[in-house]
mmCIF file with all atom_site columns, C-alpha atoms in Angstrom:
data_model
loop_
_atom_site.group_PDB
_atom_site.id
_atom_site.type_symbol
_atom_site.label_atom_id
_atom_site.label_alt_id
_atom_site.label_comp_id
_atom_site.label_asym_id
_atom_site.label_entity_id
_atom_site.label_seq_id
_atom_site.pdbx_PDB_ins_code
_atom_site.Cartn_x
_atom_site.Cartn_y
_atom_site.Cartn_z
_atom_site.occupancy
_atom_site.B_iso_or_equiv
_atom_site.pdbx_formal_charge
_atom_site.auth_seq_id
_atom_site.auth_comp_id
_atom_site.auth_asym_id
_atom_site.auth_atom_id
_atom_site.pdbx_PDB_model_num
ATOM 1   C CA . UNK A 1 1   ? 19.648  5.134   0.996   1.00 0.00 ? 228 UNK A CA 1
ATOM 2   C CA . UNK A 1 2   ? 17.853  8.253   -0.266  1.00 0.00 ? 229 UNK A CA 1
ATOM 3   C CA . UNK A 1 3   ? 15.497  6.113   -2.335  1.00 0.00 ? 230 UNK A CA 1
ATOM 4   C CA . UNK A 1 4   ? 14.562  4.098   0.731   1.00 0.00 ? 231 UNK A CA 1
ATOM 5   C CA . UNK A 1 5   ? 13.769  7.261   2.716   1.00 0.00 ? 232 UNK A CA 1
ATOM 6   C CA . UNK A 1 6   ? 11.684  8.619   -0.155  1.00 0.00 ? 233 UNK A CA 1
ATOM 7   C CA . UNK A 1 7   ? 9.779   5.346   -0.356  1.00 0.00 ? 234 UNK A CA 1
ATOM 8   C CA . UNK A 1 8   ? 9.347   5.345   3.417   1.00 0.00 ? 235 UNK A CA 1
ATOM 9   C CA . UNK A 1 9   ? 7.982   8.901   3.370   1.00 0.00 ? 236 UNK A CA 1
ATOM 10  C CA . UNK A 1 10  ? 5.696   8.192   0.402   1.00 0.00 ? 237 UNK A CA 1
ATOM 11  C CA . UNK A 1 11  ? 4.335   5.006   1.963   1.00 0.00 ? 238 UNK A CA 1
ATOM 12  C CA . UNK A 1 12  ? 3.791   6.765   5.283   1.00 0.00 ? 239 UNK A CA 1
ATOM 13  C CA . UNK A 1 13  ? 1.915   9.666   3.683   1.00 0.00 ? 240 UNK A CA 1
ATOM 14  C CA . UNK A 1 14  ? -0.266  7.448   1.512   1.00 0.00 ? 241 UNK A CA 1
ATOM 15  C CA . UNK A 1 15  ? -1.138  5.082   4.344   1.00 0.00 ? 242 UNK A CA 1
ATOM 16  C CA . UNK A 1 16  ? -1.846  7.903   6.808   1.00 0.00 ? 243 UNK A CA 1
ATOM 17  C CA . UNK A 1 17  ? -4.008  9.888   4.403   1.00 0.00 ? 244 UNK A CA 1
ATOM 18  C CA . UNK A 1 18  ? -5.921  6.830   3.210   1.00 0.00 ? 245 UNK A CA 1
ATOM 19  C CA . UNK A 1 19  ? -6.558  5.755   6.803   1.00 0.00 ? 246 UNK A CA 1
ATOM 20  C CA . UNK A 1 20  ? -7.876  9.226   7.644   1.00 0.00 ? 247 UNK A CA 1
ATOM 21  C CA . UNK A 1 21  ? -10.142 9.112   4.590   1.00 0.00 ? 248 UNK A CA 1
ATOM 22  C CA . UNK A 1 22  ? -11.357 5.642   5.536   1.00 0.00 ? 249 UNK A CA 1
ATOM 23  C CA . UNK A 1 23  ? -12.088 6.836   9.081   1.00 0.00 ? 250 UNK A CA 1
ATOM 24  C CA . UNK A 1 24  ? -14.081 9.752   7.606   1.00 0.00 ? 251 UNK A CA 1
ATOM 25  C CA . UNK A 1 25  ? -16.082 7.356   5.424   1.00 0.00 ? 252 UNK A CA 1
ATOM 26  C CA . UNK A 1 26  ? -16.839 4.997   8.320   1.00 0.00 ? 253 UNK A CA 1
ATOM 27  C CA . UNK A 1 27  ? -18.021 7.867   10.522  1.00 0.00 ? 254 UNK A CA 1
ATOM 28  C CA . UNK A 1 28  ? -19.982 9.389   7.611   1.00 0.00 ? 255 UNK A CA 1
ATOM 29  C CA . UNK A 1 29  ? -22.137 6.251   7.398   1.00 0.00 ? 256 UNK A CA 1
ATOM 30  C CA . UNK A 1 30  ? -22.054 5.680   11.186  1.00 0.00 ? 257 UNK A CA 1
ATOM 31  C CA . UNK A 1 31  ? -20.150 2.429   10.616  1.00 0.00 ? 258 UNK A CA 1
ATOM 32  C CA . UNK A 1 32  ? -23.172 0.830   8.949   1.00 0.00 ? 259 UNK A CA 1
ATOM 33  C CA . UNK A 1 33  ? -21.632 -1.214  6.122   1.00 0.00 ? 260 UNK A CA 1
ATOM 34  C CA . UNK A 1 34  ? -24.887 -3.152  5.760   1.00 0.00 ? 261 UNK A CA 1
ATOM 35  C CA . UNK A 1 35  ? -26.740 0.113   5.241   1.00 0.00 ? 262 UNK A CA 1
ATOM 36  C CA . UNK A 1 36  ? -24.269 1.135   2.546   1.00 0.00 ? 263 UNK A CA 1
ATOM 37  C CA . UNK A 1 37  ? -24.776 -2.179  0.751   1.00 0.00 ? 264 UNK A CA 1
ATOM 38  C CA . UNK A 1 38  ? -28.571 -1.768  1.001   1.00 0.00 ? 265 UNK A CA 1
ATOM 39  C CA . UNK A 1 39  ? -28.288 1.755   -0.442  1.00 0.00 ? 266 UNK A CA 1
ATOM 40  C CA . UNK A 1 40  ? -26.168 0.475   -3.328  1.00 0.00 ? 267 UNK A CA 1
ATOM 41  C CA . UNK A 1 41  ? -28.701 -2.292  -4.088  1.00 0.00 ? 268 UNK A CA 1
ATOM 42  C CA . UNK A 1 42  ? -31.549 0.223   -4.002  1.00 0.00 ? 269 UNK A CA 1
ATOM 43  C CA . UNK A 1 43  ? -29.618 2.592   -6.255  1.00 0.00 ? 270 UNK A CA 1
ATOM 44  C CA . UNK A 1 44  ? -29.105 -0.243  -8.728  1.00 0.00 ? 271 UNK A CA 1
ATOM 45  C CA . UNK A 1 45  ? -32.835 -0.959  -8.669  1.00 0.00 ? 272 UNK A CA 1
ATOM 46  C CA . UNK A 1 46  ? -33.511 2.746   -9.240  1.00 0.00 ? 273 UNK A CA 1
ATOM 47  C CA . UNK A 1 47  ? -31.182 2.879   -12.256 1.00 0.00 ? 274 UNK A CA 1
ATOM 48  C CA . UNK A 1 48  ? -32.808 -0.218  -13.758 1.00 0.00 ? 275 UNK A CA 1
ATOM 49  C CA . UNK A 1 49  ? -36.242 1.329   -13.166 1.00 0.00 ? 276 UNK A CA 1
ATOM 50  C CA . UNK A 1 50  ? -35.208 4.526   -14.980 1.00 0.00 ? 277 UNK A CA 1
ATOM 51  C CA . UNK A 1 51  ? -33.770 2.641   -17.963 1.00 0.00 ? 278 UNK A CA 1
ATOM 52  C CA . UNK A 1 52  ? -36.798 0.332   -18.176 1.00 0.00 ? 279 UNK A CA 1
ATOM 53  C CA . UNK A 1 53  ? -39.056 3.205   -19.191 1.00 0.00 ? 280 UNK A CA 1
ATOM 54  C CA . UNK A 1 54  ? -41.195 3.213   -16.028 1.00 0.00 ? 281 UNK A CA 1
ATOM 55  C CA . UNK A 1 55  ? -43.836 5.859   -15.391 1.00 0.00 ? 282 UNK A CA 1
ATOM 56  C CA . UNK A 1 56  ? -42.731 9.219   -13.997 1.00 0.00 ? 283 UNK A CA 1
ATOM 57  C CA . UNK A 1 57  ? -44.675 8.599   -10.745 1.00 0.00 ? 284 UNK A CA 1
ATOM 58  C CA . UNK A 1 58  ? -42.810 5.347   -10.138 1.00 0.00 ? 285 UNK A CA 1
ATOM 59  C CA . UNK A 1 59  ? -39.463 7.016   -10.807 1.00 0.00 ? 286 UNK A CA 1
ATOM 60  C CA . UNK A 1 60  ? -40.286 9.911   -8.459  1.00 0.00 ? 287 UNK A CA 1
ATOM 61  C CA . UNK A 1 61  ? -41.393 7.495   -5.719  1.00 0.00 ? 288 UNK A CA 1
ATOM 62  C CA . UNK A 1 62  ? -38.205 5.454   -6.124  1.00 0.00 ? 289 UNK A CA 1
ATOM 63  C CA . UNK A 1 63  ? -36.082 8.626   -6.086  1.00 0.00 ? 290 UNK A CA 1
ATOM 64  C CA . UNK A 1 64  ? -37.792 9.792   -2.881  1.00 0.00 ? 291 UNK A CA 1
ATOM 65  C CA . UNK A 1 65  ? -37.236 6.373   -1.284  1.00 0.00 ? 292 UNK A CA 1
ATOM 66  C CA . UNK A 1 66  ? -33.556 6.455   -2.264  1.00 0.00 ? 293 UNK A CA 1
ATOM 67  C CA . UNK A 1 67  ? -33.099 9.974   -0.852  1.00 0.00 ? 294 UNK A CA 1
ATOM 68  C CA . UNK A 1 68  ? -34.763 8.990   2.433   1.00 0.00 ? 295 UNK A CA 1
ATOM 69  C CA . UNK A 1 69  ? -32.531 5.959   2.700   1.00 0.00 ? 296 UNK A CA 1
ATOM 70  C CA . UNK A 1 70  ? -29.437 8.085   2.049   1.00 0.00 ? 297 UNK A CA 1
ATOM 71  C CA . UNK A 1 71  ? -30.507 10.665  4.639   1.00 0.00 ? 298 UNK A CA 1
ATOM 72  C CA . UNK A 1 72  ? -31.053 7.917   7.231   1.00 0.00 ? 299 UNK A CA 1
ATOM 73  C CA . UNK A 1 73  ? -27.667 6.416   6.481   1.00 0.00 ? 300 UNK A CA 1
ATOM 74  C CA . UNK A 1 74  ? -25.434 9.480   6.111   1.00 0.00 ? 301 UNK A CA 1
ATOM 75  C CA . UNK A 1 75  ? -24.161 11.670  8.925   1.00 0.00 ? 302 UNK A CA 1
ATOM 76  C CA . UNK A 1 76  ? -22.186 14.412  7.145   1.00 0.00 ? 303 UNK A CA 1
ATOM 77  C CA . UNK A 1 77  ? -22.334 16.808  10.119  1.00 0.00 ? 304 UNK A CA 1
ATOM 78  C CA . UNK A 1 78  ? -20.901 14.193  12.465  1.00 0.00 ? 305 UNK A CA 1
ATOM 79  C CA . UNK A 1 79  ? -18.176 13.272  9.991   1.00 0.00 ? 306 UNK A CA 1
ATOM 80  C CA . UNK A 1 80  ? -17.099 16.900  9.507   1.00 0.00 ? 307 UNK A CA 1
ATOM 81  C CA . UNK A 1 81  ? -17.154 17.586  13.263  1.00 0.00 ? 308 UNK A CA 1
ATOM 82  C CA . UNK A 1 82  ? -14.853 14.631  13.838  1.00 0.00 ? 309 UNK A CA 1
ATOM 83  C CA . UNK A 1 83  ? -12.283 15.544  11.165  1.00 0.00 ? 310 UNK A CA 1
ATOM 84  C CA . UNK A 1 84  ? -9.621  16.204  13.852  1.00 0.00 ? 311 UNK A CA 1
ATOM 85  C CA . UNK A 1 85  ? -10.161 12.682  15.233  1.00 0.00 ? 312 UNK A CA 1
ATOM 86  C CA . UNK A 1 86  ? -10.038 11.182  11.735  1.00 0.00 ? 313 UNK A CA 1
ATOM 87  C CA . UNK A 1 87  ? -6.795  13.028  10.997  1.00 0.00 ? 314 UNK A CA 1
ATOM 88  C CA . UNK A 1 88  ? -5.353  11.864  14.323  1.00 0.00 ? 315 UNK A CA 1
ATOM 89  C CA . UNK A 1 89  ? -6.188  8.259   13.396  1.00 0.00 ? 316 UNK A CA 1
ATOM 90  C CA . UNK A 1 90  ? -4.411  8.805   10.063  1.00 0.00 ? 317 UNK A CA 1
ATOM 91  C CA . UNK A 1 91  ? -1.360  10.336  11.750  1.00 0.00 ? 318 UNK A CA 1
ATOM 92  C CA . UNK A 1 92  ? -1.149  7.462   14.235  1.00 0.00 ? 319 UNK A CA 1
ATOM 93  C CA . UNK A 1 93  ? -1.375  4.868   11.484  1.00 0.00 ? 320 UNK A CA 1
ATOM 94  C CA . UNK A 1 94  ? 1.195   6.765   9.407   1.00 0.00 ? 321 UNK A CA 1
ATOM 95  C CA . UNK A 1 95  ? 3.523   6.841   12.436  1.00 0.00 ? 322 UNK A CA 1
ATOM 96  C CA . UNK A 1 96  ? 3.085   3.089   12.819  1.00 0.00 ? 323 UNK A CA 1
ATOM 97  C CA . UNK A 1 97  ? 4.027   2.575   9.172   1.00 0.00 ? 324 UNK A CA 1
ATOM 98  C CA . UNK A 1 98  ? 7.039   4.913   9.555   1.00 0.00 ? 325 UNK A CA 1
ATOM 99  C CA . UNK A 1 99  ? 8.191   2.985   12.631  1.00 0.00 ? 326 UNK A CA 1
ATOM 100 C CA . UNK A 1 100 ? 7.730   -0.439  11.001  1.00 0.00 ? 327 UNK A CA 1
ATOM 101 C CA . UNK A 1 101 ? 9.529   0.640   7.829   1.00 0.00 ? 328 UNK A CA 1
ATOM 102 C CA . UNK A 1 102 ? 12.351  2.130   9.924   1.00 0.00 ? 329 UNK A CA 1
ATOM 103 C CA . UNK A 1 103 ? 12.804  -1.047  11.959  1.00 0.00 ? 330 UNK A CA 1
ATOM 104 C CA . UNK A 1 104 ? 13.241  -3.075  8.784   1.00 0.00 ? 331 UNK A CA 1
ATOM 105 C CA . UNK A 1 105 ? 15.732  -0.567  7.373   1.00 0.00 ? 332 UNK A CA 1
ATOM 106 C CA . UNK A 1 106 ? 17.675  -0.625  10.659  1.00 0.00 ? 333 UNK A CA 1
ATOM 107 C CA . UNK A 1 107 ? 17.825  -4.431  10.603  1.00 0.00 ? 334 UNK A CA 1
ATOM 108 C CA . UNK A 1 108 ? 19.126  -4.334  7.045   1.00 0.00 ? 335 UNK A CA 1
ATOM 109 C CA . UNK A 1 109 ? 21.729  -1.668  7.844   1.00 0.00 ? 336 UNK A CA 1
ATOM 110 C CA . UNK A 1 110 ? 23.005  -3.582  10.850  1.00 0.00 ? 337 UNK A CA 1
ATOM 111 C CA . UNK A 1 111 ? 23.420  -6.772  8.827   1.00 0.00 ? 338 UNK A CA 1
ATOM 112 C CA . UNK A 1 112 ? 20.854  -8.675  10.900  1.00 0.00 ? 339 UNK A CA 1
ATOM 113 C CA . UNK A 1 113 ? 18.622  -9.261  7.887   1.00 0.00 ? 340 UNK A CA 1
ATOM 114 C CA . UNK A 1 114 ? 18.294  -12.938 7.098   1.00 0.00 ? 341 UNK A CA 1
ATOM 115 C CA . UNK A 1 115 ? 20.662  -14.119 4.341   1.00 0.00 ? 342 UNK A CA 1
ATOM 116 C CA . UNK A 1 116 ? 17.845  -15.604 2.260   1.00 0.00 ? 343 UNK A CA 1
ATOM 117 C CA . UNK A 1 117 ? 16.150  -12.188 2.186   1.00 0.00 ? 344 UNK A CA 1
ATOM 118 C CA . UNK A 1 118 ? 19.366  -10.590 0.975   1.00 0.00 ? 345 UNK A CA 1
ATOM 119 C CA . UNK A 1 119 ? 19.781  -13.293 -1.664  1.00 0.00 ? 346 UNK A CA 1
ATOM 120 C CA . UNK A 1 120 ? 16.244  -12.670 -2.916  1.00 0.00 ? 347 UNK A CA 1
ATOM 121 C CA . UNK A 1 121 ? 17.124  -8.973  -3.146  1.00 0.00 ? 348 UNK A CA 1
ATOM 122 C CA . UNK A 1 122 ? 20.138  -9.824  -5.314  1.00 0.00 ? 349 UNK A CA 1
ATOM 123 C CA . UNK A 1 123 ? 18.077  -12.133 -7.541  1.00 0.00 ? 350 UNK A CA 1
ATOM 124 C CA . UNK A 1 124 ? 15.329  -9.516  -7.962  1.00 0.00 ? 351 UNK A CA 1
ATOM 125 C CA . UNK A 1 125 ? 17.942  -6.876  -8.709  1.00 0.00 ? 352 UNK A CA 1
ATOM 126 C CA . UNK A 1 126 ? 19.587  -9.117  -11.321 1.00 0.00 ? 353 UNK A CA 1
ATOM 127 C CA . UNK A 1 127 ? 16.226  -9.710  -13.009 1.00 0.00 ? 354 UNK A CA 1
ATOM 128 C CA . UNK A 1 128 ? 15.368  -6.019  -12.878 1.00 0.00 ? 355 UNK A CA 1
ATOM 129 C CA . UNK A 1 129 ? 18.604  -4.807  -14.513 1.00 0.00 ? 356 UNK A CA 1
ATOM 130 C CA . UNK A 1 130 ? 18.582  -7.643  -17.048 1.00 0.00 ? 357 UNK A CA 1
ATOM 131 C CA . UNK A 1 131 ? 22.352  -7.535  -17.593 1.00 0.00 ? 358 UNK A CA 1
ATOM 132 C CA . UNK A 1 132 ? 25.487  -8.307  -15.600 1.00 0.00 ? 359 UNK A CA 1
ATOM 133 C CA . UNK A 1 133 ? 25.850  -6.050  -12.567 1.00 0.00 ? 360 UNK A CA 1
ATOM 134 C CA . UNK A 1 134 ? 28.711  -4.955  -10.342 1.00 0.00 ? 361 UNK A CA 1
ATOM 135 C CA . UNK A 1 135 ? 28.838  -4.792  -6.564  1.00 0.00 ? 362 UNK A CA 1
ATOM 136 C CA . UNK A 1 136 ? 28.682  -1.017  -6.848  1.00 0.00 ? 363 UNK A CA 1
ATOM 137 C CA . UNK A 1 137 ? 25.497  -1.262  -8.948  1.00 0.00 ? 364 UNK A CA 1
ATOM 138 C CA . UNK A 1 138 ? 23.994  -3.564  -6.351  1.00 0.00 ? 365 UNK A CA 1
ATOM 139 C CA . UNK A 1 139 ? 24.886  -1.409  -3.341  1.00 0.00 ? 366 UNK A CA 1
ATOM 140 C CA . UNK A 1 140 ? 23.851  1.839   -5.071  1.00 0.00 ? 367 UNK A CA 1
ATOM 141 C CA . UNK A 1 141 ? 20.503  0.655   -6.451  1.00 0.00 ? 368 UNK A CA 1
ATOM 142 C CA . UNK A 1 142 ? 19.276  -1.836  -3.848  1.00 0.00 ? 369 UNK A CA 1
ATOM 143 C CA . UNK A 1 143 ? 18.667  -1.752  -0.090  1.00 0.00 ? 370 UNK A CA 1
ATOM 144 C CA . UNK A 1 144 ? 21.915  -3.664  0.511   1.00 0.00 ? 371 UNK A CA 1
ATOM 145 C CA . UNK A 1 145 ? 24.983  -1.733  1.640   1.00 0.00 ? 372 UNK A CA 1
ATOM 146 C CA . UNK A 1 146 ? 28.419  -2.478  0.141   1.00 0.00 ? 373 UNK A CA 1
ATOM 147 C CA . UNK A 1 147 ? 29.392  -4.988  2.840   1.00 0.00 ? 374 UNK A CA 1
ATOM 148 C CA . UNK A 1 148 ? 26.084  -6.874  2.628   1.00 0.00 ? 375 UNK A CA 1
ATOM 149 C CA . UNK A 1 149 ? 26.258  -6.918  -1.169  1.00 0.00 ? 376 UNK A CA 1
ATOM 150 C CA . UNK A 1 150 ? 29.798  -8.317  -1.127  1.00 0.00 ? 377 UNK A CA 1
ATOM 151 C CA . UNK A 1 151 ? 29.024  -11.039 1.437   1.00 0.00 ? 378 UNK A CA 1
ATOM 152 C CA . UNK A 1 152 ? 25.794  -12.071 -0.258  1.00 0.00 ? 379 UNK A CA 1
ATOM 153 C CA . UNK A 1 153 ? 27.306  -12.181 -3.751  1.00 0.00 ? 380 UNK A CA 1
ATOM 154 C CA . UNK A 1 154 ? 30.273  -14.228 -2.465  1.00 0.00 ? 381 UNK A CA 1
ATOM 155 C CA . UNK A 1 155 ? 27.981  -16.765 -0.814  1.00 0.00 ? 382 UNK A CA 1
ATOM 156 C CA . UNK A 1 156 ? 25.802  -16.976 -3.928  1.00 0.00 ? 383 UNK A CA 1
ATOM 157 C CA . UNK A 1 157 ? 28.886  -17.458 -6.140  1.00 0.00 ? 384 UNK A CA 1
ATOM 158 C CA . UNK A 1 158 ? 30.043  -20.369 -3.963  1.00 0.00 ? 385 UNK A CA 1
ATOM 159 C CA . UNK A 1 159 ? 26.658  -22.078 -4.251  1.00 0.00 ? 386 UNK A CA 1
ATOM 160 C CA . UNK A 1 160 ? 26.400  -21.472 -7.987  1.00 0.00 ? 387 UNK A CA 1
ATOM 161 C CA . UNK A 1 161 ? 23.449  -19.070 -7.738  1.00 0.00 ? 388 UNK A CA 1
ATOM 162 C CA . UNK A 1 162 ? 25.503  -16.407 -9.540  1.00 0.00 ? 389 UNK A CA 1
ATOM 163 C CA . UNK A 1 163 ? 28.323  -16.562 -12.054 1.00 0.00 ? 390 UNK A CA 1
ATOM 164 C CA . UNK A 1 164 ? 31.101  -14.150 -12.917 1.00 0.00 ? 391 UNK A CA 1
ATOM 165 C CA . UNK A 1 165 ? 30.721  -12.371 -16.201 1.00 0.00 ? 392 UNK A CA 1
ATOM 166 C CA . UNK A 1 166 ? 33.580  -10.024 -16.976 1.00 0.00 ? 393 UNK A CA 1
ATOM 167 C CA . UNK A 1 167 ? 33.766  -7.396  -14.220 1.00 0.00 ? 394 UNK A CA 1
ATOM 168 C CA . UNK A 1 168 ? 30.279  -8.199  -12.986 1.00 0.00 ? 395 UNK A CA 1
ATOM 169 C CA . UNK A 1 169 ? 27.931  -10.927 -11.931 1.00 0.00 ? 396 UNK A CA 1
ATOM 170 C CA . UNK A 1 170 ? 24.910  -12.521 -13.606 1.00 0.00 ? 397 UNK A CA 1
ATOM 171 C CA . UNK A 1 171 ? 22.372  -15.216 -12.938 1.00 0.00 ? 398 UNK A CA 1
ATOM 172 C CA . UNK A 1 172 ? 23.365  -18.640 -14.292 1.00 0.00 ? 399 UNK A CA 1
#
């Protein structure tokens, strides 16, 4: 279960931090996605103008236009003033991810997870290890506990989805 908690923590941190960064970016450009796209098009035109060998006056005029467009679009002072709000948004989203991940883990631990989901876990595990596996392998290295692993493997054996191979089990 330690691997699941590590994954849960990692996913929560990544999603929270990326959401905070996204909130910063949206506030930085005042939520004007169209303005960002216009700036990117204009920057592309500027780069093509520079590589085409245009006159220095044309390049300077295009550079000035691009800087004015960027200054109209960007609000760095606003974005830095609202860093606490952006971090709060990230924390709230991270908490939502933590809660959702925890609910799924609780359903799996209580045995309320749908059997087809557990069977897919066994099949994925079998493919991942690439050799016959034991119930202990399955319960130690998958989200299934020992009881779930035993019940799922038994049901899959009865339906012919798994076969016995020595002390372990393998896909047919």
